[in-house]
Coordinates of C-alpha atoms and ligand atoms in Angstrom, one line a residue:
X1 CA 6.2 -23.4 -15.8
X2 CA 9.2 -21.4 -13.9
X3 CA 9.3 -22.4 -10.4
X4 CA 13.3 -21.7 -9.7
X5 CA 15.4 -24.3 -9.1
X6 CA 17.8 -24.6 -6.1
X7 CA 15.4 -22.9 -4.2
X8 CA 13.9 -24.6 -0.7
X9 CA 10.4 -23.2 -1.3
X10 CA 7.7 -25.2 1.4
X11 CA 5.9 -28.1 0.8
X12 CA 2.8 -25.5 0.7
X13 CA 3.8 -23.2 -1.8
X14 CA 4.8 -26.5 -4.1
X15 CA 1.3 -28.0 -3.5
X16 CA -0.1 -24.0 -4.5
X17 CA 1.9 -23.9 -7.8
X18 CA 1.0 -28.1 -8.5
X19 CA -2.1 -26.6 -10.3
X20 CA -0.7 -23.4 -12.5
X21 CA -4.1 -22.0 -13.3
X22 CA -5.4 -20.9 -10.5
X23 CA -9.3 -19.5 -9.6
X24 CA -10.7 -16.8 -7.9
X25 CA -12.8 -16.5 -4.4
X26 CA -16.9 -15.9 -4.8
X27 CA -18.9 -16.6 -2.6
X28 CA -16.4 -19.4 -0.5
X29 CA -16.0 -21.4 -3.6
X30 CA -12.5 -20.9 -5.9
X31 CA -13.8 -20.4 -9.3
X32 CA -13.0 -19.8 -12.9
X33 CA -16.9 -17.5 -13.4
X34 CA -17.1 -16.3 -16.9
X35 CA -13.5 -15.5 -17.7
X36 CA -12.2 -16.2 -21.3
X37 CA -9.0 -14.6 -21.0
X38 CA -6.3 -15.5 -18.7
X39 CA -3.5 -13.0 -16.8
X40 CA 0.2 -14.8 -16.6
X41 CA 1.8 -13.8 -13.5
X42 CA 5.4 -13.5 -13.9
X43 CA 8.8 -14.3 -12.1
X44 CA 10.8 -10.6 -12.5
X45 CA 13.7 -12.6 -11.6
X46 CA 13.8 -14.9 -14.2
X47 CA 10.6 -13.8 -16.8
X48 CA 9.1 -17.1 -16.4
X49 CA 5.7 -17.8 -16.1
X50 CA 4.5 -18.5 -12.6
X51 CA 0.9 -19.8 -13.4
X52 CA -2.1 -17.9 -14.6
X53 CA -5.4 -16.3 -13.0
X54 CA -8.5 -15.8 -14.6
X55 CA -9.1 -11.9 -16.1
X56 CA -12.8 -11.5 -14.1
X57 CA -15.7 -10.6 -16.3
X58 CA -18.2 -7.7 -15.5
X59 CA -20.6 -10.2 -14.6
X60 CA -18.2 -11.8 -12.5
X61 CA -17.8 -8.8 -10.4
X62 CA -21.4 -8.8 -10.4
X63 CA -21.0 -12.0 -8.9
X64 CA -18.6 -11.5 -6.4
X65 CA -20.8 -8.0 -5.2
X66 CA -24.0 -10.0 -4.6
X67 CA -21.6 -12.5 -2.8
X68 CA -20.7 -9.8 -0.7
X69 CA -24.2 -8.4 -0.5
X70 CA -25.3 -10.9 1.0
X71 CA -23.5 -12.0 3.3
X72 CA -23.5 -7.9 4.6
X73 CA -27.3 -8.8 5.3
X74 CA -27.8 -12.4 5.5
X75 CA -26.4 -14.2 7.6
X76 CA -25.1 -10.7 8.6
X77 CA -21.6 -10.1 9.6
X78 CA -22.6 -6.8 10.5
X79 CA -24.7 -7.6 13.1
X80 CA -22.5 -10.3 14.0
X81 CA -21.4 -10.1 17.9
X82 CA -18.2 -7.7 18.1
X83 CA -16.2 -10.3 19.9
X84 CA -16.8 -13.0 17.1
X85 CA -15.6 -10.6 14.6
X86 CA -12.9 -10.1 16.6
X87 CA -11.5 -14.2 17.2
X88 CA -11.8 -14.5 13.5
X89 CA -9.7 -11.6 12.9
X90 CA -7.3 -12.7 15.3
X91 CA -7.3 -16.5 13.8
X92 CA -6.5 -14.7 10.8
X93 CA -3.3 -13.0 12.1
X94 CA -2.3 -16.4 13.5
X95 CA -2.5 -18.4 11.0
X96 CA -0.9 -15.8 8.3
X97 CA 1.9 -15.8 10.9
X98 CA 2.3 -19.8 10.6
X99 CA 2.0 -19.4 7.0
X100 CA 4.8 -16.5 6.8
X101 CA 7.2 -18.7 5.3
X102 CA 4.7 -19.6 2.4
X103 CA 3.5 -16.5 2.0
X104 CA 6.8 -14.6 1.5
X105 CA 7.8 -17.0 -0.8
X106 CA 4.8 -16.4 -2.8
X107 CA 5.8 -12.7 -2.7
X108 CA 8.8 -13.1 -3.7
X109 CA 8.4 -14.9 -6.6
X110 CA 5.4 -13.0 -8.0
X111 CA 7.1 -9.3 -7.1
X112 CA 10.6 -9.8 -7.0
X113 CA 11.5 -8.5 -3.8
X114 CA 14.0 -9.8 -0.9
X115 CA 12.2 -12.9 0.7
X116 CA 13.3 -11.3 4.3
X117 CA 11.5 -8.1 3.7
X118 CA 8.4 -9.6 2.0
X119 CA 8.4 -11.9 5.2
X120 CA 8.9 -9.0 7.8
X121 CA 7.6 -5.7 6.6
X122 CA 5.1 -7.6 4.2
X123 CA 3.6 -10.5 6.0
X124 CA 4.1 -10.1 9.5
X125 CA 3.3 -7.0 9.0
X126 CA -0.2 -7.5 7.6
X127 CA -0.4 -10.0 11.1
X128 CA 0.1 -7.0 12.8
X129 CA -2.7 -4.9 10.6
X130 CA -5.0 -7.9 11.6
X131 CA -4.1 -8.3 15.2
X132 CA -4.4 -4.5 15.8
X133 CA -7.7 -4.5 14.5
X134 CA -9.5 -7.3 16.0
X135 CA -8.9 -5.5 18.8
X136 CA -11.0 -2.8 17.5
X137 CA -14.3 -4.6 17.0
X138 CA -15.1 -4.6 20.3
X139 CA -14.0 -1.1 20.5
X140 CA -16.4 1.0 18.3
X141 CA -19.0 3.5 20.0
X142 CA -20.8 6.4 19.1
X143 CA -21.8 9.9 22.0
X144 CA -24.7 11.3 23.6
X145 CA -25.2 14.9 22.2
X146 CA -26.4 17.8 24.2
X147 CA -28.9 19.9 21.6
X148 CA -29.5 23.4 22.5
X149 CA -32.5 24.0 20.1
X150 CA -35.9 23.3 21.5
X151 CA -37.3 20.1 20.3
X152 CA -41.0 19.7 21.2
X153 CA -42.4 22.3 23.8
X154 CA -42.9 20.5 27.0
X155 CA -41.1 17.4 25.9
X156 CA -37.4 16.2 27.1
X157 CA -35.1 14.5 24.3
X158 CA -31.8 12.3 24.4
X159 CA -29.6 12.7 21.4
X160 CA -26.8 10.4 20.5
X161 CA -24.6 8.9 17.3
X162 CA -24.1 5.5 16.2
X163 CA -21.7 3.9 14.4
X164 CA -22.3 2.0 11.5
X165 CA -20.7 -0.4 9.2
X166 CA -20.6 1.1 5.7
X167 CA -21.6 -1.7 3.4
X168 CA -19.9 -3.7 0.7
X169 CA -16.4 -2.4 0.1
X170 CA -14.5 -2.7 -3.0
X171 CA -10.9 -2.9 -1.8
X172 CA -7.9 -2.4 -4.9
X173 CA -4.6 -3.3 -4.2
X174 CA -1.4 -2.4 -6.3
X175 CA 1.7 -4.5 -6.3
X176 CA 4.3 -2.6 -4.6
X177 CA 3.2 -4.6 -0.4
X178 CA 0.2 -6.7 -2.0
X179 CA -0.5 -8.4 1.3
X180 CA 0.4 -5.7 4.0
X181 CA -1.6 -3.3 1.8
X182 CA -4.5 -5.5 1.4
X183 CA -5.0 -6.2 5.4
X184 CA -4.7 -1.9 5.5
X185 CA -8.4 -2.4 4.2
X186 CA -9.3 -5.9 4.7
X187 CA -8.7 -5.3 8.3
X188 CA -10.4 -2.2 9.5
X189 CA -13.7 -3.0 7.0
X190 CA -14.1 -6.4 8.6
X191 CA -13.7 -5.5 12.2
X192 CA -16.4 -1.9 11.1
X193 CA -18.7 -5.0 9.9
X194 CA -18.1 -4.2 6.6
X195 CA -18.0 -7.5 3.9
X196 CA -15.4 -6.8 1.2
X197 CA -14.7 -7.5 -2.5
X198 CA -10.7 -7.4 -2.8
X199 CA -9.0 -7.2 -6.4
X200 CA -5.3 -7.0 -6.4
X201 CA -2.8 -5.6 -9.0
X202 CA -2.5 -8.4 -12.4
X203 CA 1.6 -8.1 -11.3
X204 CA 0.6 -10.2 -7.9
X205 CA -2.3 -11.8 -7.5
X206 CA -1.3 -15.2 -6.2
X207 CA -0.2 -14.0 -3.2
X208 CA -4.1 -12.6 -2.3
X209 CA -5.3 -16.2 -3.5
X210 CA -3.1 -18.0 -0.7
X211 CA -3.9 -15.4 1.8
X212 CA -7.8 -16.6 0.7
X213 CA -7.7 -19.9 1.8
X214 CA -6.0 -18.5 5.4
X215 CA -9.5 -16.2 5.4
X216 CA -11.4 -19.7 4.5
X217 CA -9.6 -21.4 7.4
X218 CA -10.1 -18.7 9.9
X219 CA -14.1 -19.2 9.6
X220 CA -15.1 -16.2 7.9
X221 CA -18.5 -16.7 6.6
X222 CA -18.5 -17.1 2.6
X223 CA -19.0 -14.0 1.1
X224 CA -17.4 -12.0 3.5
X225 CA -14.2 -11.4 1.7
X226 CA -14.2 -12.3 -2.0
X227 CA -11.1 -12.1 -3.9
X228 CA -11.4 -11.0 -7.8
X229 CA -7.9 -11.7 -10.0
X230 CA -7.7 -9.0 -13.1
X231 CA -7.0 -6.2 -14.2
X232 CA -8.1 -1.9 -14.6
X233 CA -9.5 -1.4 -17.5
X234 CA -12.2 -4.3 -17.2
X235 CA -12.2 -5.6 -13.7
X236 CA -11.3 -3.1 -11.4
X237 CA -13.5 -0.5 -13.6
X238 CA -16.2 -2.8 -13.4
X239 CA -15.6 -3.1 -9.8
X240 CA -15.8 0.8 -9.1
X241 CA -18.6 1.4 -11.2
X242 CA -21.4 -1.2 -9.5
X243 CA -23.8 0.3 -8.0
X244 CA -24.1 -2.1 -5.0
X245 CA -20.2 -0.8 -4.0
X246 CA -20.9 1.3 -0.7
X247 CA -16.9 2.3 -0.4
X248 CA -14.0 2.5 -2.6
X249 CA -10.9 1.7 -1.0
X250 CA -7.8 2.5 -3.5
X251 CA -4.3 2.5 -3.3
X252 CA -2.3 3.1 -6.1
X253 CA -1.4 5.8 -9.2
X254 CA -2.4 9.5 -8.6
X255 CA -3.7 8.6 -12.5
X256 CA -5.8 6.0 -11.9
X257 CA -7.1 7.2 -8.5
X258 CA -8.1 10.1 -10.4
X259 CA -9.8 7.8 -12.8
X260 CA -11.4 5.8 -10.2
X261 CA -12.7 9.3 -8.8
X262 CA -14.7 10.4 -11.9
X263 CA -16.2 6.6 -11.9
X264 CA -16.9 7.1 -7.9
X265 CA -18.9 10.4 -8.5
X266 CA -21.2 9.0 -10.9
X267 CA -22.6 6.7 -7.9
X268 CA -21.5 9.1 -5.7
X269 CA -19.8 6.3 -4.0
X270 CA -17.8 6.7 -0.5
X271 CA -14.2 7.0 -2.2
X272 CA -10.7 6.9 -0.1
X273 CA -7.7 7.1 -2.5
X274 CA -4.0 6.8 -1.2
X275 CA -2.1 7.9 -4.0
X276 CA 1.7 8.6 -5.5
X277 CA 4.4 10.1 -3.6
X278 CA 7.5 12.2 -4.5
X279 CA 8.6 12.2 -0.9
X280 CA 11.6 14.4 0.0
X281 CA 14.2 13.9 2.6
X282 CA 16.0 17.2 3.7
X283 CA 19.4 16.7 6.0
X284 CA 20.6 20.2 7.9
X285 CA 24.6 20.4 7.8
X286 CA 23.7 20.0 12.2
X287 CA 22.6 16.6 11.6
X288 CA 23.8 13.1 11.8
X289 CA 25.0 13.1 8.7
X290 CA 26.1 8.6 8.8
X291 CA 22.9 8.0 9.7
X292 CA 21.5 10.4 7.6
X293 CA 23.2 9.0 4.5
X294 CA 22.6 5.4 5.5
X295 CA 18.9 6.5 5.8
X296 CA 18.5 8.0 2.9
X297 CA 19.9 4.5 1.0
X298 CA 17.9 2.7 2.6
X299 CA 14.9 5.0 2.0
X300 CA 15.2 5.1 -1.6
X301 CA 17.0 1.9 -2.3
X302 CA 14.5 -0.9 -0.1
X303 CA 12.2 -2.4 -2.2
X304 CA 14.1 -1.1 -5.2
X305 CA 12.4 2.1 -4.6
X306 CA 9.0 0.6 -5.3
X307 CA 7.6 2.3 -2.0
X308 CA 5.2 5.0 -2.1
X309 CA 6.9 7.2 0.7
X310 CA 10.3 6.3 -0.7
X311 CA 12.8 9.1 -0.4
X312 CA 13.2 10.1 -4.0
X313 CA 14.4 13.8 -3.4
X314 CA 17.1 14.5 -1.0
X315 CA 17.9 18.5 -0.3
X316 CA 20.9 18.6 1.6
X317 CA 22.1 22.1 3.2
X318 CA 24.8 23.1 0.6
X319 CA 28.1 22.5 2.5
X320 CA 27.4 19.3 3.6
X321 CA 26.3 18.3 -0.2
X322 CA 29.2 16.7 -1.6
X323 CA 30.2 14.6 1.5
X324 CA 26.5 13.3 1.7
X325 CA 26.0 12.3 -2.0
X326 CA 29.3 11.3 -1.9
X327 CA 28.5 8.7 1.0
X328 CA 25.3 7.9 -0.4
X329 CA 27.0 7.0 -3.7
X330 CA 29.5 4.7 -2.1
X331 CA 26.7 2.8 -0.1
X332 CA 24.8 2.3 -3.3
X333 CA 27.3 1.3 -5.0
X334 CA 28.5 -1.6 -2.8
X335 CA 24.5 -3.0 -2.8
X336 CA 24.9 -6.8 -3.5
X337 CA 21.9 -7.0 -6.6
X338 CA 20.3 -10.3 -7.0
X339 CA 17.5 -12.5 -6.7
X340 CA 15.0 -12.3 -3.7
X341 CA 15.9 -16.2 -2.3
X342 CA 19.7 -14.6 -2.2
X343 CA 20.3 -13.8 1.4
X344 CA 23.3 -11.8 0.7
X345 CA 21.2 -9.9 -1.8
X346 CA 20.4 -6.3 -1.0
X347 CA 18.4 -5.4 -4.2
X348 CA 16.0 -7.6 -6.4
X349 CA 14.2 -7.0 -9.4
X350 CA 11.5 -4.3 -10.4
X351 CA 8.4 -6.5 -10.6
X352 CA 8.3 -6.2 -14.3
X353 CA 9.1 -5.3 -18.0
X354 CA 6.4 -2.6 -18.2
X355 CA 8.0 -1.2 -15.2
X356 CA 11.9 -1.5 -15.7
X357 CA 10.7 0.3 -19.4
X358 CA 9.1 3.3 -17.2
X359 CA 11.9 3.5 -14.9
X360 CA 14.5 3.2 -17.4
X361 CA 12.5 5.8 -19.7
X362 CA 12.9 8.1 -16.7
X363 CA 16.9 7.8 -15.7
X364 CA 17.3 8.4 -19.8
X365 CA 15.0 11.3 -19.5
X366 CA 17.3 12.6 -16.2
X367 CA 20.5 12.6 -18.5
X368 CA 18.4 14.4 -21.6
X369 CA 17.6 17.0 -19.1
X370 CA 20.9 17.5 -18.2
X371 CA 20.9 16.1 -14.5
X372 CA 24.5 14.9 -13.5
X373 CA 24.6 11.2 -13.0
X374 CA 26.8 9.9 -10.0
X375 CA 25.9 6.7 -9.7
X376 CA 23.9 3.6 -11.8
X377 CA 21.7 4.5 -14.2
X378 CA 22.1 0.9 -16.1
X379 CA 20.6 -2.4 -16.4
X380 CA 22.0 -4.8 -14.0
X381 CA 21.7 -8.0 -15.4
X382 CA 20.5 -9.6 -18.8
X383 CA 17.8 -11.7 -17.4
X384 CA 15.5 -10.5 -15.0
X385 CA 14.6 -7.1 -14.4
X386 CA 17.4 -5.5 -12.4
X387 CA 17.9 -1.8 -12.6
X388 CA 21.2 -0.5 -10.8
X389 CA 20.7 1.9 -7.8
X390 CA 21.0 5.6 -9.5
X391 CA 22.0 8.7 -7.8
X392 CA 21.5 11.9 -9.6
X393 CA 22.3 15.3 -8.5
X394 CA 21.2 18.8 -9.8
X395 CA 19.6 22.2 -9.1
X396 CA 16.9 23.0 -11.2
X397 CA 14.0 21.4 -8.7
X398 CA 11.4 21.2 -12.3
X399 CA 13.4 18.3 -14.1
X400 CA 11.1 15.5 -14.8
X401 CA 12.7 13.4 -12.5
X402 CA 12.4 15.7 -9.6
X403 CA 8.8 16.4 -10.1
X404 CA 7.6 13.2 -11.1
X405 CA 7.3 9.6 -9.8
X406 CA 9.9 7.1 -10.7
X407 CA 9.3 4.5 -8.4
X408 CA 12.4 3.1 -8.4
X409 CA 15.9 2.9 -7.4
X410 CA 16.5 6.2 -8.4
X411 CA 17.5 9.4 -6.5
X412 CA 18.1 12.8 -6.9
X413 CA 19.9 15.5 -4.9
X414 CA 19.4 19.3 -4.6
X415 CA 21.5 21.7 -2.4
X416 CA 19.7 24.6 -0.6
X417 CA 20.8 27.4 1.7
X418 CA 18.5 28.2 4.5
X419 CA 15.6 26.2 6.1
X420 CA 13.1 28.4 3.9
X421 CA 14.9 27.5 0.9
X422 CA 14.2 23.7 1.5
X423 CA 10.9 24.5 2.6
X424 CA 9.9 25.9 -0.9
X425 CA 11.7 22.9 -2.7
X426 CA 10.3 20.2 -0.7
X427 CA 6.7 21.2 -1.3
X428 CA 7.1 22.5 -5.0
X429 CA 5.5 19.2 -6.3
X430 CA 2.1 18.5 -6.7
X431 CA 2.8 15.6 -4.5
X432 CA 2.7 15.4 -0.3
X433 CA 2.8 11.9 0.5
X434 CA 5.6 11.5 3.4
X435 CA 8.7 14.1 4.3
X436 CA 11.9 13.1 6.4
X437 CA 14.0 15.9 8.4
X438 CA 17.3 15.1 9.7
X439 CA 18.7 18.3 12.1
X440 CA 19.6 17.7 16.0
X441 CA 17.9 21.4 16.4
X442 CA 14.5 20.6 17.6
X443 CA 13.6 24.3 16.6
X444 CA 14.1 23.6 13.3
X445 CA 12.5 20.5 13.3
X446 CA 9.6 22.2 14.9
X447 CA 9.7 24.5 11.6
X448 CA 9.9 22.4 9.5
X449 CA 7.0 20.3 10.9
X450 CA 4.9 23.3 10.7
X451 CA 5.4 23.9 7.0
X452 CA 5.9 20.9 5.5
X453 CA 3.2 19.9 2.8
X454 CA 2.4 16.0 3.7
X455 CA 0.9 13.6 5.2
X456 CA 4.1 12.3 6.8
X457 CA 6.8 14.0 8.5
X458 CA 9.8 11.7 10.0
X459 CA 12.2 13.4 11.9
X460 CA 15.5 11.6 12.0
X461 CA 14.4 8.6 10.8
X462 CA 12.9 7.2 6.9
X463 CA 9.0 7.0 7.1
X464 CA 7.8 3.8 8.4
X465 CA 4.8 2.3 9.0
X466 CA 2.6 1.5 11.9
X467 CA -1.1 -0.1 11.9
X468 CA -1.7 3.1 15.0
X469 CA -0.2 5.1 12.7
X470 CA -2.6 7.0 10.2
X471 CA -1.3 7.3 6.4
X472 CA -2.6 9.4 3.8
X473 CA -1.5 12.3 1.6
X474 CA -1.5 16.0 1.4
X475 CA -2.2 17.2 -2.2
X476 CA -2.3 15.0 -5.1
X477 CA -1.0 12.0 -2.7
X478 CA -4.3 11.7 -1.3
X479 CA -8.0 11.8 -1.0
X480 CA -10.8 11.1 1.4
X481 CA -9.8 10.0 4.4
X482 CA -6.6 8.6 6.1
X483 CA -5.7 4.8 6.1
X484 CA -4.9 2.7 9.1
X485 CA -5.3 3.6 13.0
X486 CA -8.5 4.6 14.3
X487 CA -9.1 6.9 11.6
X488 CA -8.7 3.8 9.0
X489 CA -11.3 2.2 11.2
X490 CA -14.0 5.1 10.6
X491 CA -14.0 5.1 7.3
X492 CA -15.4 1.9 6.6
X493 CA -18.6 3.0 9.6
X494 CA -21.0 5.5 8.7
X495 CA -22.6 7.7 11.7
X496 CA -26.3 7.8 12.1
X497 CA -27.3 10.9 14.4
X498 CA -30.5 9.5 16.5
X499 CA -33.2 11.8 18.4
X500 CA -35.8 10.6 21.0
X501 CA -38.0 13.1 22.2
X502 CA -39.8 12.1 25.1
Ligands
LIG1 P1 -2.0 1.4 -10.5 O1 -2.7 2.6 -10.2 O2 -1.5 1.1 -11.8 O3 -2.9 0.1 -10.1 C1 -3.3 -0.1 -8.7 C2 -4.5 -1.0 -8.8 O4 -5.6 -0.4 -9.5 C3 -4.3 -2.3 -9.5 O5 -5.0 -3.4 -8.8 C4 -4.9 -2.1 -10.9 O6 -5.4 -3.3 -11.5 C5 -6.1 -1.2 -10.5 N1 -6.6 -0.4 -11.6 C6 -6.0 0.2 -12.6 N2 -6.8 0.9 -13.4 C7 -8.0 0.8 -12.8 C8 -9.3 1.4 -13.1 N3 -9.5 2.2 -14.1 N4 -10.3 1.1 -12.3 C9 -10.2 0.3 -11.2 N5 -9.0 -0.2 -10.8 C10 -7.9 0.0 -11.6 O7 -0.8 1.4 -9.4 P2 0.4 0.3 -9.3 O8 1.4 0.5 -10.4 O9 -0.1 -1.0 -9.0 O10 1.1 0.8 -7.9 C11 2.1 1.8 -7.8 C12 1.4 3.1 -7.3 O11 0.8 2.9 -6.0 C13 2.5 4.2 -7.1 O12 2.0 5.4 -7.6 C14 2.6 4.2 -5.6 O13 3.0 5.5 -5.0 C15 1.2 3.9 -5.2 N6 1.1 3.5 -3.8 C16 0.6 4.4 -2.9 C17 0.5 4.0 -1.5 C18 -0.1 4.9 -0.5 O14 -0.3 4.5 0.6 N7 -0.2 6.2 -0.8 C19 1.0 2.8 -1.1 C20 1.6 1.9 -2.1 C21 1.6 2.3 -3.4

């Protein structure tokens, strides 16, 4: 099978690919459970086969649930003490720090993406998502309520809230940051005292089976995280349909979060969806317009575009337009395009056929609707799925490839005249994931703050983030409750509202 050659992977990640089909977590023990079919992961590099993992059955899921189940009651995490939640979580973030290396090879070969960034924003970055939450377990508290209505005449009462873990969490994972993203839930459920049942994308599941073993090493008791390989239609609907799920925790497609939604309802299961983005980055002829441009490259360009607050609509004040695309162009055009292990290598491969067909599909469909091409719009390379960066520009904000999701290396620019013009351009999508504002007038900015339609605004800078930092979208970007920072904490906890009359 297609390890590359000429590439210095560790001695860990050559003892993790020695046996090709790989097994899933239940219940502590790496299994094959009832699966028939198999998933091939592929290198988007090179389309070789990486190894295979094993598409998990209903009753698999079933399996992995009562896994989880149990080990929510018996022996129970929940009611494990705050500060052993907490060294276990912090064990984890150590050891996924020694294992960086590993890991981000891992990433890169399964997703396609520069081994530096899978290592820094990626890895160390889900160290980071661990590390900040251990620190929550310890941290968690309910109040003590004053009630005005009389409770029982002649009686006193003391009125308070508690905080509770939520249950068994079904956590779904796409392939875009598969380990940064998982430790978004992973982390916070855990330290709430929640036990979890983790299924990441079919693109890149390997990566979740190594970080598995790191959760095995780190003591967790078995059960507490599980780790499911497969994909929507039967594993990941299975998964969102069992009854014994207390909390959906989806990141993803607007469509299947929708999907997931209708399944959620019918249990009327706790449900958190952090969806699709169209994000758009307006630059005010005041601002720095060389960091603007680099900004915006980098924005839309990192990751080959495959982020979900990626930059993908740029409205530039009209008569600073031309230099700005211009410059934008000319940085995208000099973008060194190769494999992840390249270190001169700016931008990698989409992470598949099925996607370099969708994105491709869309940069045709800019040029049917008439948008003017400035720069890309090609396949890069004949083996491997490289897409060229592409710059569009136009004016009519309802093209296709203004109002819909690409996610890719694809960009389009808009002129407008005054702030309100970009106002009503930015948020004419059904999208409000992340905004960016570049303008040295902090008046404006303030303005623009005010009216923007997301989740995220960045102000001078392209959206980044932070485990303190809470992410979720406006509008079709998001549903049900933020992600990350104390806020991603509460929504694994319930809150119990307690009365003792006395
Ligand atoms: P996707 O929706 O195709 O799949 C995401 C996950 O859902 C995968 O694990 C998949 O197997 C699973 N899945 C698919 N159908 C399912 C079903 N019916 N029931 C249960 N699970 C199902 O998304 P993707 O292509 O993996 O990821 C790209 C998308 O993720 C983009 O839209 C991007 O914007 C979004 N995203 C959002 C954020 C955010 O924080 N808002 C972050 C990263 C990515």
């Amino acid at each position: 099978m297609g390890l590359p050659k000429n590439i210095d992977l560790t001695n860990r990640v050559r003892e993790f690919f020695q046996n090709e089909d790989k097994k899933m977590l239940i219940h502590g023990e790496w299994v094959n459970g009832n699966a028939i079919e198999k998933i091939a992961v592929i290198n988007p590099a090179t389309e070789e086969v990486l190894g295979t993992v094993p598409l998990a059955t209903p009753s698999d899921v079933d399996a992995a649930v009562q896994s989880a189940k149990q080990a929510f009651y018996n022996p129970a995490w929940r009611k494990m003490l705050p500060s052993d939640r907490e060294k276990r979580l912090y064990r984890l973030a150590e050891l996924i720090e020694t294992h960086a290396d590993s890991l981000a090879q891992i990433i890169t070969l399964e997703n396609g993406k520069m081994f530096a960034q899978a290592r820094s924003s990626d890895v160390l970055g889900a160290a980071e998502t661990f590390r900040y939450y251990a620190g929550w377990c310890s941290k968690i508290e309910g109040e003590t309520l004053d009630v005005s209505m009389k409770q029982v005449a002649g009686k006193q009462n003391f009125a308070f809230t508690r905080r509770e873990p939520i249950g068994v969490v079904a956590a779904i994972v796409p392939w875009n940051f598969p380990i940064s993203i998982a430790a978004w839930k992973l982390a916070p459920a855990l330290a709430a005292g929640c036990t979890v049942v983790l299924k990441p994308s079919e693109e890149t599941p390997l990566s979740s089976l190594y970080l598995g073993a790191l959760i095995l090493e780190a003591g967790f008791p078995k059960g507490v995280v599980n780790i499911l390989t497969g994909d929507g239609v039967t594993t990941g609907a299975s998964l969102v349909a069992h009854p014994d799920i207390s909390k959906i925790s989806f990141t993803g497609s607007t469509q299947t979060g929708k999907q997931i939604g209708t399944a959620a309802m019918r249990n009327l299961t706790e449900i958190s969806l952090e969806l699709g983005g169209k994000s758009p980055v307006i630059v005010f002829e005041d601002a720095d317009l060389n960091d603007a441009a680099k900004a915006i490259t980098l924005g839309i360009f990192r990751n080959q575009g495959q982020i979900c607050v990626a930059g993908s609509r740029v409205y530039v004040q009209k008569k600073v337009f031309d230099k700005v695309m211009a410059d934008v162009a000319l940085l995208a055009g000099k973008m060194r395009i190769s494999h992840g292990f390249d270190p001169t290598a700016e931008l990698g491969p989409l992470v598949s056929a099925r996607h370099f067909q969708k994105v491709s599909g869309y940069v045709q469909n800019g040029m049917d609707e008439g948008a003017t091409l400035l720069a890309g719009g090609h396949r890069a390379k004949e083996v491997g799925f490289y897409m060229q960066p592409t710059i569009f520009t136009a004016t009519d904000n309802q093209k296709t490839i203004i109002q819909e999701e690409i996610f890719g290396p694809v960009l389009v620019g808009v002129p407008f005249d005054e702030l309100q013009d970009a106002i009503a351009l930015a948020n004419d999508t059904s999208f409000g994931l992340a905004s960016s504002v570049w303008t040295k007038n902090i008046s404006k900015a303030h303005s623009m703050i005010d009216q923007l339609e997301s989740g995220w605004v960045f102000v001078n800078a392209p959206p980044r983030s932070d485990p303190n930092f809470p992410l979720g979208g406006y509008k079709q970007s998001g549903f049900g409750g933020k992600e990350l920072g104390k806020m991603g904490l509460y929504q694994y906890m319930k809150t119990k509202a307690v009365n003792i009359v006395y």
